[in-house]
């Protein structure tokens, strides 16, 4: 059991053999805060609350900025999804129309032997920036 504990926590050892805890990680992003001189306990409490308020205000601004970024990204994704759904609906309608036209063209030929092979209809779909779909038939 002691081996497991030793494996989980590895303490550094100095030159004399004494076990030392690992050094604490310090953040280089935080600047020291100057609260000035506090004359009494009440003054110290006020200054402490002011510092805490400033830190909370900064965190709130960061959260609001991140929320704005996420909202903007969500609107972009929703707009792109809407455009894609519109294009898919247009394509579905055009393919249904093509299917009907193909059945109408093949209906007279179903009973008779075709004299020449039927050339397939070429459908070219061009999707432009404005979700404009054009069908060209040869």
CSV table of N, CA, C and O in Angstrom, one decimal:
chain,number,residue,atom,x,y,z
A,1,UNK,N,0.8,-1.2,0.0
A,1,UNK,CA,0.0,0.0,0.0
A,1,UNK,C,0.9,1.3,0.0
A,1,UNK,O,0.5,2.2,-0.6
A,2,UNK,N,2.0,1.2,0.7
A,2,UNK,CA,2.9,2.3,0.8
A,2,UNK,C,3.5,2.6,-0.6
A,2,UNK,O,3.8,3.7,-0.9
A,3,UNK,N,3.8,1.5,-1.3
A,3,UNK,CA,4.4,1.6,-2.7
A,3,UNK,C,3.4,2.4,-3.6
A,3,UNK,O,3.8,3.2,-4.4
A,4,UNK,N,2.1,2.1,-3.5
A,4,UNK,CA,1.1,2.8,-4.3
A,4,UNK,C,1.1,4.3,-3.9
A,4,UNK,O,1.0,5.1,-4.8
A,5,UNK,N,1.2,4.6,-2.7
A,5,UNK,CA,1.2,6.0,-2.2
A,5,UNK,C,2.5,6.7,-2.7
A,5,UNK,O,2.5,7.8,-3.2
A,6,UNK,N,3.6,6.0,-2.7
A,6,UNK,CA,4.8,6.6,-3.2
A,6,UNK,C,4.8,6.8,-4.7
A,6,UNK,O,5.4,7.7,-5.2
A,7,UNK,N,4.1,5.9,-5.4
A,7,UNK,CA,4.0,6.0,-6.8
A,7,UNK,C,3.1,7.2,-7.2
A,7,UNK,O,3.4,7.9,-8.2
A,8,UNK,N,2.1,7.5,-6.4
A,8,UNK,CA,1.2,8.6,-6.7
A,8,UNK,C,1.8,9.9,-6.4
A,8,UNK,O,1.6,10.9,-7.1
A,9,UNK,N,2.6,10.0,-5.3
A,9,UNK,CA,3.2,11.3,-4.9
A,9,UNK,C,4.7,11.1,-5.0
A,9,UNK,O,5.2,10.4,-4.1
A,10,UNK,N,5.3,11.8,-5.9
A,10,UNK,CA,6.8,11.7,-5.9
A,10,UNK,C,7.3,13.0,-5.4
A,10,UNK,O,7.0,14.1,-6.0
A,11,UNK,N,8.0,13.0,-4.3
A,11,UNK,CA,8.5,14.2,-3.7
A,11,UNK,C,10.0,14.4,-4.1
A,11,UNK,O,10.7,13.4,-4.2
A,12,UNK,N,10.3,15.6,-4.3
A,12,UNK,CA,11.7,15.8,-4.7
A,12,UNK,C,12.6,15.8,-3.4
A,12,UNK,O,12.1,16.2,-2.3
A,13,UNK,N,13.8,15.4,-3.6
A,13,UNK,CA,14.7,15.3,-2.5
A,13,UNK,C,15.9,16.3,-2.7
A,13,UNK,O,16.4,16.3,-3.8
A,14,UNK,N,16.2,17.0,-1.6
A,14,UNK,CA,17.4,17.9,-1.8
A,14,UNK,C,18.7,17.2,-1.5
A,14,UNK,O,18.7,16.0,-1.3
A,15,UNK,N,19.8,17.9,-1.5
A,15,UNK,CA,21.1,17.2,-1.4
A,15,UNK,C,21.3,16.5,0.0
A,15,UNK,O,22.1,15.7,0.1
A,16,UNK,N,20.5,16.9,1.0
A,16,UNK,CA,20.7,16.4,2.3
A,16,UNK,C,19.8,15.2,2.5
A,16,UNK,O,19.8,14.5,3.6
A,17,UNK,N,18.9,14.9,1.6
A,17,UNK,CA,18.0,13.7,1.7
A,17,UNK,C,16.7,14.0,2.3
A,17,UNK,O,15.9,13.1,2.5
A,18,UNK,N,16.4,15.3,2.6
A,18,UNK,CA,15.1,15.6,3.2
A,18,UNK,C,14.1,15.7,2.0
A,18,UNK,O,14.4,16.2,1.0
A,19,UNK,N,12.8,15.3,2.3
A,19,UNK,CA,11.8,15.3,1.3
A,19,UNK,C,11.2,16.7,1.2
A,19,UNK,O,10.8,17.3,2.3
A,20,UNK,N,11.1,17.3,0.0
A,20,UNK,CA,10.5,18.6,-0.2
A,20,UNK,C,9.3,18.5,-1.1
A,20,UNK,O,9.3,17.7,-2.1
A,21,UNK,N,8.2,19.3,-0.8
A,21,UNK,CA,7.1,19.2,-1.8
A,21,UNK,C,7.5,19.9,-3.1
A,21,UNK,O,8.4,20.7,-3.1
A,22,UNK,N,6.8,19.5,-4.2
A,22,UNK,CA,7.1,20.1,-5.5
A,22,UNK,C,6.8,21.6,-5.4
A,22,UNK,O,5.9,22.1,-4.6
A,23,UNK,N,7.5,22.4,-6.2
A,23,UNK,CA,7.2,23.9,-6.1
A,23,UNK,C,5.9,24.2,-6.7
A,23,UNK,O,5.3,23.5,-7.5
A,24,UNK,N,5.3,25.2,-6.1
A,24,UNK,CA,3.9,25.7,-6.5
A,24,UNK,C,4.0,26.3,-7.9
A,24,UNK,O,5.0,27.0,-8.2
A,25,UNK,N,2.9,26.1,-8.6
A,25,UNK,CA,2.8,26.8,-9.9
A,25,UNK,C,2.4,28.2,-9.7
A,25,UNK,O,1.4,28.5,-9.0
A,26,UNK,N,3.1,29.1,-10.3
A,26,UNK,CA,2.7,30.5,-10.2
A,26,UNK,C,2.2,31.0,-11.6
A,26,UNK,O,2.8,30.7,-12.6
A,27,UNK,N,1.2,31.8,-11.6
A,27,UNK,CA,0.7,32.4,-12.8
A,27,UNK,C,1.4,33.7,-13.1
A,27,UNK,O,1.5,34.6,-12.3
A,28,UNK,N,1.9,33.8,-14.3
A,28,UNK,CA,2.6,35.1,-14.7
A,28,UNK,C,1.7,36.1,-15.2
A,28,UNK,O,2.1,37.3,-15.4
A,29,UNK,N,0.4,35.8,-15.4
A,29,UNK,CA,-0.6,36.7,-16.0
A,29,UNK,C,-1.1,37.7,-14.9
A,29,UNK,O,-1.6,38.7,-15.3
A,30,UNK,N,-1.1,37.3,-13.7
A,30,UNK,CA,-1.7,38.1,-12.6
A,30,UNK,C,-0.7,39.1,-12.1
A,30,UNK,O,0.4,38.8,-11.7
A,31,UNK,N,-1.0,40.4,-12.2
A,31,UNK,CA,-0.1,41.5,-11.8
A,31,UNK,C,-0.4,41.7,-10.3
A,31,UNK,O,-1.6,41.5,-9.8
A,32,UNK,N,0.6,42.1,-9.5
A,32,UNK,CA,0.3,42.3,-8.1
A,32,UNK,C,-0.6,43.5,-7.9
A,32,UNK,O,-0.7,44.4,-8.7
A,33,UNK,N,-1.5,43.4,-6.9
A,33,UNK,CA,-2.5,44.4,-6.7
A,33,UNK,C,-2.1,45.3,-5.5
A,33,UNK,O,-1.8,44.8,-4.4
A,34,UNK,N,-2.0,46.6,-5.7
A,34,UNK,CA,-1.6,47.5,-4.7
A,34,UNK,C,-2.9,48.0,-4.0
A,34,UNK,O,-3.7,48.7,-4.7
A,35,UNK,N,-3.1,47.7,-2.8
A,35,UNK,CA,-4.3,48.1,-2.1
A,35,UNK,C,-4.0,49.3,-1.2
A,35,UNK,O,-5.0,49.8,-0.6
A,36,UNK,N,-2.8,49.7,-1.1
A,36,UNK,CA,-2.5,50.9,-0.3
A,36,UNK,C,-2.4,50.5,1.2
A,36,UNK,O,-2.4,49.3,1.5
A,37,UNK,N,-2.3,51.5,2.0
A,37,UNK,CA,-2.2,51.3,3.4
A,37,UNK,C,-3.6,51.2,4.1
A,37,UNK,O,-4.5,51.9,3.7
A,38,UNK,N,-3.7,50.2,4.9
A,38,UNK,CA,-5.0,50.1,5.7
A,38,UNK,C,-4.7,50.5,7.1
A,38,UNK,O,-3.8,50.0,7.8
A,39,UNK,N,-5.6,51.4,7.6
A,39,UNK,CA,-5.4,52.0,8.9
A,39,UNK,C,-6.1,51.1,10.0
A,39,UNK,O,-5.7,51.1,11.1
A,40,UNK,N,-7.1,50.4,9.6
A,40,UNK,CA,-7.8,49.6,10.6
A,40,UNK,C,-8.4,48.4,9.9
A,40,UNK,O,-8.3,48.2,8.7
A,41,UNK,N,-9.1,47.6,10.7
A,41,UNK,CA,-9.7,46.4,10.2
A,41,UNK,C,-10.8,46.7,9.3
A,41,UNK,O,-11.0,46.0,8.2
A,42,UNK,N,-11.6,47.7,9.5
A,42,UNK,CA,-12.7,48.1,8.6
A,42,UNK,C,-12.2,48.6,7.3
A,42,UNK,O,-12.7,48.2,6.2
A,43,UNK,N,-11.1,49.4,7.3
A,43,UNK,CA,-10.5,49.9,6.1
A,43,UNK,C,-9.9,48.7,5.3
A,43,UNK,O,-10.0,48.7,4.1
A,44,UNK,N,-9.3,47.8,6.0
A,44,UNK,CA,-8.7,46.6,5.3
A,44,UNK,C,-9.9,45.8,4.6
A,44,UNK,O,-9.7,45.3,3.5
A,45,UNK,N,-11.0,45.6,5.3
A,45,UNK,CA,-12.1,44.9,4.8
A,45,UNK,C,-12.7,45.6,3.5
A,45,UNK,O,-13.0,44.9,2.5
A,46,UNK,N,-12.7,46.9,3.6
A,46,UNK,CA,-13.2,47.7,2.4
A,46,UNK,C,-12.3,47.5,1.2
A,46,UNK,O,-12.7,47.2,0.1
A,47,UNK,N,-11.0,47.6,1.5
A,47,UNK,CA,-10.0,47.4,0.4
A,47,UNK,C,-10.1,46.0,-0.2
A,47,UNK,O,-10.0,45.8,-1.4
A,48,UNK,N,-10.2,45.0,0.7
A,48,UNK,CA,-10.3,43.7,0.2
A,48,UNK,C,-11.6,43.5,-0.6
A,48,UNK,O,-11.5,42.8,-1.7
A,49,UNK,N,-12.7,44.0,-0.2
A,49,UNK,CA,-13.9,43.9,-1.0
A,49,UNK,C,-13.8,44.6,-2.3
A,49,UNK,O,-14.3,44.1,-3.4
A,50,UNK,N,-13.1,45.7,-2.4
A,50,UNK,CA,-12.8,46.4,-3.6
A,50,UNK,C,-12.0,45.6,-4.6
A,50,UNK,O,-12.3,45.5,-5.8
A,51,UNK,N,-11.0,44.9,-4.1
A,51,UNK,CA,-10.2,44.1,-4.9
A,51,UNK,C,-11.0,42.9,-5.4
A,51,UNK,O,-10.9,42.5,-6.6
A,52,UNK,N,-11.7,42.3,-4.6
A,52,UNK,CA,-12.6,41.2,-5.0
A,52,UNK,C,-13.6,41.6,-6.0
A,52,UNK,O,-13.9,40.9,-7.0
A,53,UNK,N,-14.2,42.8,-5.8
A,53,UNK,CA,-15.1,43.3,-6.8
A,53,UNK,C,-14.5,43.5,-8.1
A,53,UNK,O,-15.1,43.2,-9.2
A,54,UNK,N,-13.3,44.1,-8.2
A,54,UNK,CA,-12.6,44.3,-9.4
A,54,UNK,C,-12.3,43.0,-10.1
A,54,UNK,O,-12.5,42.9,-11.3
A,55,UNK,N,-11.9,42.0,-9.4
A,55,UNK,CA,-11.6,40.7,-10.0
A,55,UNK,C,-12.9,40.0,-10.6
A,55,UNK,O,-12.9,39.5,-11.7
A,56,UNK,N,-14.0,40.1,-9.8
A,56,UNK,CA,-15.2,39.6,-10.3
A,56,UNK,C,-15.7,40.3,-11.5
A,56,UNK,O,-16.3,39.7,-12.4
A,57,UNK,N,-15.5,41.6,-11.5
A,57,UNK,CA,-15.9,42.4,-12.7
A,57,UNK,C,-15.1,42.0,-13.9
A,57,UNK,O,-15.7,41.9,-15.0
A,58,UNK,N,-13.8,41.8,-13.8
A,58,UNK,CA,-13.0,41.3,-14.9
A,58,UNK,C,-13.5,39.9,-15.4
A,58,UNK,O,-13.6,39.7,-16.6
A,59,UNK,N,-13.8,39.0,-14.5
A,59,UNK,CA,-14.3,37.7,-14.9
A,59,UNK,C,-15.6,37.8,-15.6
A,59,UNK,O,-15.8,37.1,-16.5
A,60,UNK,N,-16.5,38.7,-15.1
A,60,UNK,CA,-17.8,38.8,-15.7
A,60,UNK,C,-17.6,39.4,-17.1
A,60,UNK,O,-18.3,39.0,-18.1
A,61,UNK,N,-16.7,40.3,-17.3
A,61,UNK,CA,-16.5,40.9,-18.7
A,61,UNK,C,-15.9,39.8,-19.6
A,61,UNK,O,-16.3,39.7,-20.8
A,62,UNK,N,-15.0,39.0,-19.1
A,62,UNK,CA,-14.5,37.9,-19.9
A,62,UNK,C,-15.6,36.9,-20.3
A,62,UNK,O,-15.7,36.5,-21.5
A,63,UNK,N,-16.5,36.6,-19.3
A,63,UNK,CA,-17.6,35.7,-19.6
A,63,UNK,C,-18.6,36.3,-20.7
A,63,UNK,O,-19.0,35.6,-21.6
A,64,UNK,N,-18.9,37.5,-20.5
A,64,UNK,CA,-19.8,38.2,-21.4
A,64,UNK,C,-19.2,38.2,-22.8
A,64,UNK,O,-19.9,38.0,-23.8
A,65,UNK,N,-17.9,38.5,-22.9
A,65,UNK,CA,-17.2,38.5,-24.2
A,65,UNK,C,-17.3,37.1,-24.8
A,65,UNK,O,-17.6,37.0,-26.0
A,66,UNK,N,-17.0,36.1,-24.0
A,66,UNK,CA,-17.0,34.7,-24.6
A,66,UNK,C,-18.5,34.4,-25.0
A,66,UNK,O,-18.7,33.7,-26.0
A,67,UNK,N,-19.5,34.8,-24.2
A,67,UNK,CA,-20.9,34.5,-24.6
A,67,UNK,C,-21.2,35.2,-25.9
A,67,UNK,O,-21.9,34.6,-26.7
A,68,UNK,N,-20.8,36.4,-26.1
A,68,UNK,CA,-21.0,37.1,-27.3
A,68,UNK,C,-20.4,36.4,-28.5
A,68,UNK,O,-21.0,36.3,-29.6
A,69,UNK,N,-19.2,35.9,-28.3
A,69,UNK,CA,-18.5,35.2,-29.4
A,69,UNK,C,-19.3,33.9,-29.7
A,69,UNK,O,-19.5,33.6,-30.9
A,70,UNK,N,-19.7,33.2,-28.7
A,70,UNK,CA,-20.5,31.9,-28.9
A,70,UNK,C,-21.8,32.2,-29.6
A,70,UNK,O,-22.3,31.5,-30.4
A,71,UNK,N,-22.5,33.3,-29.2
A,71,UNK,CA,-23.7,33.7,-29.8
A,71,UNK,C,-23.6,34.0,-31.3
A,71,UNK,O,-24.4,33.6,-32.1
A,72,UNK,N,-22.5,34.7,-31.6
A,72,UNK,CA,-22.2,35.1,-33.0
A,72,UNK,C,-21.9,33.8,-33.8
A,72,UNK,O,-22.4,33.6,-34.9
A,73,UNK,N,-21.2,32.9,-33.2
A,73,UNK,CA,-20.9,31.6,-33.9
A,73,UNK,C,-22.1,30.8,-34.1
A,73,UNK,O,-22.3,30.2,-35.2
A,74,UNK,N,-23.0,30.8,-33.1
A,74,UNK,CA,-24.3,30.0,-33.2
A,74,UNK,C,-25.1,30.6,-34.3
A,74,UNK,O,-25.7,29.9,-35.1
A,75,UNK,N,-25.2,31.9,-34.4
A,75,UNK,CA,-26.0,32.6,-35.5
A,75,UNK,C,-25.4,32.2,-36.9
A,75,UNK,O,-26.2,31.9,-37.8
A,76,UNK,N,-24.1,32.1,-37.0
A,76,UNK,CA,-23.5,31.8,-38.3
A,76,UNK,C,-23.9,30.3,-38.6
A,76,UNK,O,-24.2,30.0,-39.8
A,77,UNK,N,-23.8,29.4,-37.6
A,77,UNK,CA,-24.1,28.0,-37.9
A,77,UNK,C,-25.6,27.9,-38.2
A,77,UNK,O,-25.9,27.1,-39.2
A,78,UNK,N,-26.5,28.6,-37.5
A,78,UNK,CA,-27.9,28.5,-37.9
A,78,UNK,C,-28.2,29.0,-39.3
A,78,UNK,O,-29.0,28.4,-40.0
A,79,UNK,N,-27.5,30.1,-39.7
A,79,UNK,CA,-27.7,30.7,-41.0
A,79,UNK,C,-27.2,29.7,-42.1
A,79,UNK,O,-27.9,29.4,-43.1
A,80,UNK,N,-26.1,29.1,-41.8
A,80,UNK,CA,-25.5,28.1,-42.8
A,80,UNK,C,-26.5,26.9,-42.9
A,80,UNK,O,-26.7,26.4,-44.0
A,81,UNK,N,-27.0,26.5,-41.8
A,81,UNK,CA,-27.9,25.3,-41.8
A,81,UNK,C,-29.2,25.6,-42.5
A,81,UNK,O,-29.7,24.8,-43.3
A,82,UNK,N,-29.7,26.8,-42.3
A,82,UNK,CA,-30.9,27.3,-43.0
A,82,UNK,C,-30.7,27.3,-44.5
A,82,UNK,O,-31.5,26.8,-45.3
A,83,UNK,N,-29.5,27.8,-44.9
A,83,UNK,CA,-29.2,27.9,-46.4
A,83,UNK,C,-29.1,26.5,-46.9
A,83,UNK,O,-29.6,26.2,-48.0
A,84,UNK,N,-28.4,25.6,-46.2
A,84,UNK,CA,-28.3,24.2,-46.7
A,84,UNK,C,-29.6,23.5,-46.8
A,84,UNK,O,-29.8,22.7,-47.7
A,85,UNK,N,-30.5,23.7,-45.8
A,85,UNK,CA,-31.8,23.1,-45.8
A,85,UNK,C,-32.6,23.6,-47.0
A,85,UNK,O,-33.3,22.9,-47.7
A,86,UNK,N,-32.5,24.9,-47.3
A,86,UNK,CA,-33.1,25.5,-48.5
A,86,UNK,C,-32.6,24.8,-49.8
A,86,UNK,O,-33.4,24.5,-50.7
A,87,UNK,N,-31.3,24.7,-49.9
A,87,UNK,CA,-30.7,24.1,-51.1
A,87,UNK,C,-31.2,22.7,-51.2
A,87,UNK,O,-31.5,22.2,-52.3
A,88,UNK,N,-31.2,21.9,-50.1
A,88,UNK,CA,-31.7,20.5,-50.2
A,88,UNK,C,-33.1,20.4,-50.6
A,88,UNK,O,-33.5,19.5,-51.3
A,89,UNK,N,-34.0,21.3,-50.1
A,89,UNK,CA,-35.4,21.3,-50.5
A,89,UNK,C,-35.5,21.6,-52.0
A,89,UNK,O,-36.3,20.9,-52.7
A,90,UNK,N,-34.7,22.5,-52.5
A,90,UNK,CA,-34.8,22.8,-53.9
A,90,UNK,C,-34.3,21.6,-54.8
A,90,UNK,O,-34.9,21.3,-55.8
A,91,UNK,N,-33.2,21.0,-54.3
A,91,UNK,CA,-32.7,19.8,-55.0
A,91,UNK,C,-33.7,18.7,-55.0
A,91,UNK,O,-33.9,18.0,-56.0
A,92,UNK,N,-34.4,18.5,-53.8
A,92,UNK,CA,-35.4,17.4,-53.7
A,92,UNK,C,-36.5,17.7,-54.7
A,92,UNK,O,-37.0,16.8,-55.4
A,93,UNK,N,-37.0,18.9,-54.8
A,93,UNK,CA,-38.0,19.3,-55.7
A,93,UNK,C,-37.6,19.1,-57.2
A,93,UNK,O,-38.3,18.5,-58.0
A,94,UNK,N,-36.4,19.5,-57.5
A,94,UNK,CA,-35.9,19.3,-58.9
A,94,UNK,C,-35.7,17.8,-59.2
A,94,UNK,O,-36.0,17.4,-60.4
A,95,UNK,N,-35.2,17.0,-58.3
A,95,UNK,CA,-35.0,15.6,-58.6
A,95,UNK,C,-36.4,14.9,-58.7
A,95,UNK,O,-36.6,14.0,-59.5
A,96,UNK,N,-37.4,15.4,-58.0
A,96,UNK,CA,-38.7,14.8,-58.1
A,96,UNK,C,-39.3,15.1,-59.5
A,96,UNK,O,-39.9,14.3,-60.2
A,97,UNK,N,-39.1,16.4,-59.9
A,97,UNK,CA,-39.5,16.8,-61.3
A,97,UNK,C,-38.8,16.0,-62.3
A,97,UNK,O,-39.4,15.6,-63.3
A,98,UNK,N,-37.5,15.8,-62.2
A,98,UNK,CA,-36.7,15.0,-63.1
A,98,UNK,C,-37.3,13.6,-63.2
A,98,UNK,O,-37.4,13.0,-64.3
A,99,UNK,N,-37.6,13.0,-62.0
A,99,UNK,CA,-38.1,11.7,-62.0
A,99,UNK,C,-39.4,11.6,-62.8
A,99,UNK,O,-39.7,10.6,-63.5
A,100,UNK,N,-40.3,12.6,-62.6
A,100,UNK,CA,-41.6,12.6,-63.3
A,100,UNK,C,-41.4,12.7,-64.8
A,100,UNK,O,-42.0,12.0,-65.6
A,101,UNK,N,-40.5,13.6,-65.2
A,101,UNK,CA,-40.2,13.8,-66.6
A,101,UNK,C,-39.6,12.5,-67.2
A,101,UNK,O,-40.0,12.1,-68.3
A,102,UNK,N,-38.8,11.8,-66.5
A,102,UNK,CA,-38.2,10.6,-67.0
A,102,UNK,C,-39.2,9.5,-67.2
A,102,UNK,O,-39.3,8.8,-68.2
A,103,UNK,N,-40.1,9.4,-66.2
A,103,UNK,CA,-41.2,8.4,-66.3
A,103,UNK,C,-42.1,8.7,-67.5
A,103,UNK,O,-42.6,7.8,-68.2
A,104,UNK,N,-42.4,10.0,-67.7
A,104,UNK,CA,-43.3,10.4,-68.8
A,104,UNK,C,-42.6,10.1,-70.1
A,104,UNK,O,-43.3,9.7,-71.1
A,105,UNK,N,-41.3,10.3,-70.2
A,105,UNK,CA,-40.6,10.0,-71.5
A,105,UNK,C,-40.5,8.5,-71.7
A,105,UNK,O,-40.5,8.0,-72.8
A,106,UNK,N,-40.4,7.7,-70.7
A,106,UNK,CA,-40.2,6.2,-70.8
A,106,UNK,C,-41.6,5.5,-70.9
A,106,UNK,O,-41.6,4.3,-71.3
A,107,UNK,N,-42.7,6.1,-70.5
A,107,UNK,CA,-44.0,5.4,-70.5
A,107,UNK,C,-44.3,4.9,-71.9
A,107,UNK,O,-44.7,3.7,-72.0
A,108,UNK,N,-44.2,5.6,-73.0
A,108,UNK,CA,-44.5,5.1,-74.3
A,108,UNK,C,-43.6,4.0,-74.8
A,108,UNK,O,-43.9,3.2,-75.6
A,109,UNK,N,-42.4,4.0,-74.3
A,109,UNK,CA,-41.4,3.0,-74.7
A,109,UNK,C,-41.4,1.7,-73.9
A,109,UNK,O,-40.6,0.8,-74.2
A,110,UNK,N,-42.2,1.6,-72.9
A,110,UNK,CA,-42.2,0.4,-72.0
A,110,UNK,C,-42.7,-0.8,-72.7
A,110,UNK,O,-42.1,-1.9,-72.6
A,111,UNK,N,-43.7,-0.6,-73.6
A,111,UNK,CA,-44.2,-1.8,-74.3
A,111,UNK,C,-43.5,-2.1,-75.5
A,111,UNK,O,-43.4,-3.3,-76.0
A,112,UNK,N,-42.9,-1.2,-76.2
A,112,UNK,CA,-42.2,-1.4,-77.5
A,112,UNK,C,-40.7,-1.5,-77.3
A,112,UNK,O,-40.2,-1.0,-76.3
A,113,UNK,N,-40.1,-2.2,-78.2
A,113,UNK,CA,-38.7,-2.3,-78.2
A,113,UNK,C,-38.1,-1.0,-78.7
A,113,UNK,O,-38.4,-0.5,-79.7
A,114,UNK,N,-37.1,-0.5,-78.0
A,114,UNK,CA,-36.6,0.8,-78.4
A,114,UNK,C,-35.7,0.6,-79.7
A,114,UNK,O,-35.0,-0.3,-79.8
A,115,UNK,N,-35.8,1.6,-80.6
A,115,UNK,CA,-35.1,1.6,-81.8
A,115,UNK,C,-33.6,2.0,-81.6
A,115,UNK,O,-32.7,1.4,-82.2
A,116,UNK,N,-33.5,2.9,-80.8
A,116,UNK,CA,-32.1,3.4,-80.4
A,116,UNK,C,-32.0,3.6,-78.9
A,116,UNK,O,-33.0,3.8,-78.3
A,117,UNK,N,-30.8,3.5,-78.4
A,117,UNK,CA,-30.7,3.7,-76.9
A,117,UNK,C,-31.1,5.1,-76.6
A,117,UNK,O,-30.8,6.1,-77.3
A,118,UNK,N,-31.8,5.3,-75.4
A,118,UNK,CA,-32.2,6.6,-75.0
A,118,UNK,C,-31.0,7.2,-74.3
A,118,UNK,O,-30.4,6.6,-73.4
A,119,UNK,N,-30.7,8.4,-74.7
A,119,UNK,CA,-29.6,9.2,-74.1
A,119,UNK,C,-30.1,9.8,-72.8
A,119,UNK,O,-31.1,10.4,-72.7
A,120,UNK,N,-29.4,9.5,-71.7
A,120,UNK,CA,-29.8,10.1,-70.4
A,120,UNK,C,-29.8,11.6,-70.4
A,120,UNK,O,-28.9,12.2,-71.1
A,121,UNK,N,-30.7,12.1,-69.7
A,121,UNK,CA,-30.8,13.6,-69.5
A,121,UNK,C,-29.7,14.1,-68.6
A,121,UNK,O,-29.6,13.5,-67.5
A,122,UNK,N,-29.0,15.1,-69.0
A,122,UNK,CA,-28.0,15.6,-68.1
A,122,UNK,C,-28.6,16.7,-67.2
A,122,UNK,O,-29.2,17.7,-67.7
A,123,UNK,N,-28.4,16.6,-65.9
A,123,UNK,CA,-28.8,17.6,-65.0
A,123,UNK,C,-27.6,18.2,-64.3
A,123,UNK,O,-26.9,17.5,-63.6
A,124,UNK,N,-27.4,19.5,-64.5
A,124,UNK,CA,-26.3,20.2,-63.9
A,124,UNK,C,-26.9,21.1,-62.8
A,124,UNK,O,-27.8,21.9,-63.1
A,125,UNK,N,-26.5,21.0,-61.6
A,125,UNK,CA,-27.0,21.8,-60.5
A,125,UNK,C,-25.8,22.8,-60.1
A,125,UNK,O,-24.8,22.4,-59.8
A,126,UNK,N,-26.2,24.1,-60.2
A,126,UNK,CA,-25.2,25.1,-59.8
A,126,UNK,C,-25.7,25.8,-58.6
A,126,UNK,O,-26.8,26.4,-58.6
A,127,UNK,N,-25.0,25.8,-57.5
A,127,UNK,CA,-25.4,26.4,-56.3
A,127,UNK,C,-24.6,27.7,-56.1
A,127,UNK,O,-23.4,27.6,-55.9
A,128,UNK,N,-25.2,28.8,-56.2
A,128,UNK,CA,-24.5,30.1,-56.1
A,128,UNK,C,-24.5,30.6,-54.6
A,128,UNK,O,-25.2,30.0,-53.8
A,129,UNK,N,-23.9,31.8,-54.4
A,129,UNK,CA,-23.9,32.3,-53.1
A,129,UNK,C,-25.3,32.6,-52.6
A,129,UNK,O,-25.6,32.4,-51.4
A,130,UNK,N,-26.1,33.1,-53.4
A,130,UNK,CA,-27.5,33.5,-53.0
A,130,UNK,C,-28.4,32.3,-53.0
A,130,UNK,O,-29.6,32.4,-53.0
A,131,UNK,N,-27.9,31.0,-53.0
A,131,UNK,CA,-28.7,29.8,-52.9
A,131,UNK,C,-29.6,29.7,-54.2
A,131,UNK,O,-30.7,29.2,-54.2
A,132,UNK,N,-29.1,30.2,-55.3
A,132,UNK,CA,-29.8,30.1,-56.6
A,132,UNK,C,-29.4,28.8,-57.2
A,132,UNK,O,-28.3,28.4,-57.4
A,133,UNK,N,-30.4,28.0,-57.6
A,133,UNK,CA,-30.2,26.7,-58.2
A,133,UNK,C,-30.7,26.8,-59.7
A,133,UNK,O,-31.9,27.1,-59.9
A,134,UNK,N,-29.9,26.4,-60.6
A,134,UNK,CA,-30.3,26.4,-62.0
A,134,UNK,C,-30.2,24.9,-62.5
A,134,UNK,O,-29.3,24.2,-62.2
A,135,UNK,N,-31.1,24.5,-63.4
A,135,UNK,CA,-31.1,23.2,-64.0
A,135,UNK,C,-30.9,23.4,-65.5
A,135,UNK,O,-31.7,24.1,-66.1
A,136,UNK,N,-29.9,22.8,-66.0
A,136,UNK,CA,-29.7,22.9,-67.5
A,136,UNK,C,-29.9,21.5,-68.1
A,136,UNK,O,-29.4,20.5,-67.6
A,137,UNK,N,-30.7,21.5,-69.1
A,137,UNK,CA,-31.0,20.2,-69.8
A,137,UNK,C,-30.3,20.3,-71.2
A,137,UNK,O,-30.4,21.3,-71.9
A,138,UNK,N,-29.7,19.2,-71.6
A,138,UNK,CA,-29.1,19.1,-72.9
A,138,UNK,C,-30.1,18.5,-73.9
A,138,UNK,O,-30.9,17.6,-73.6
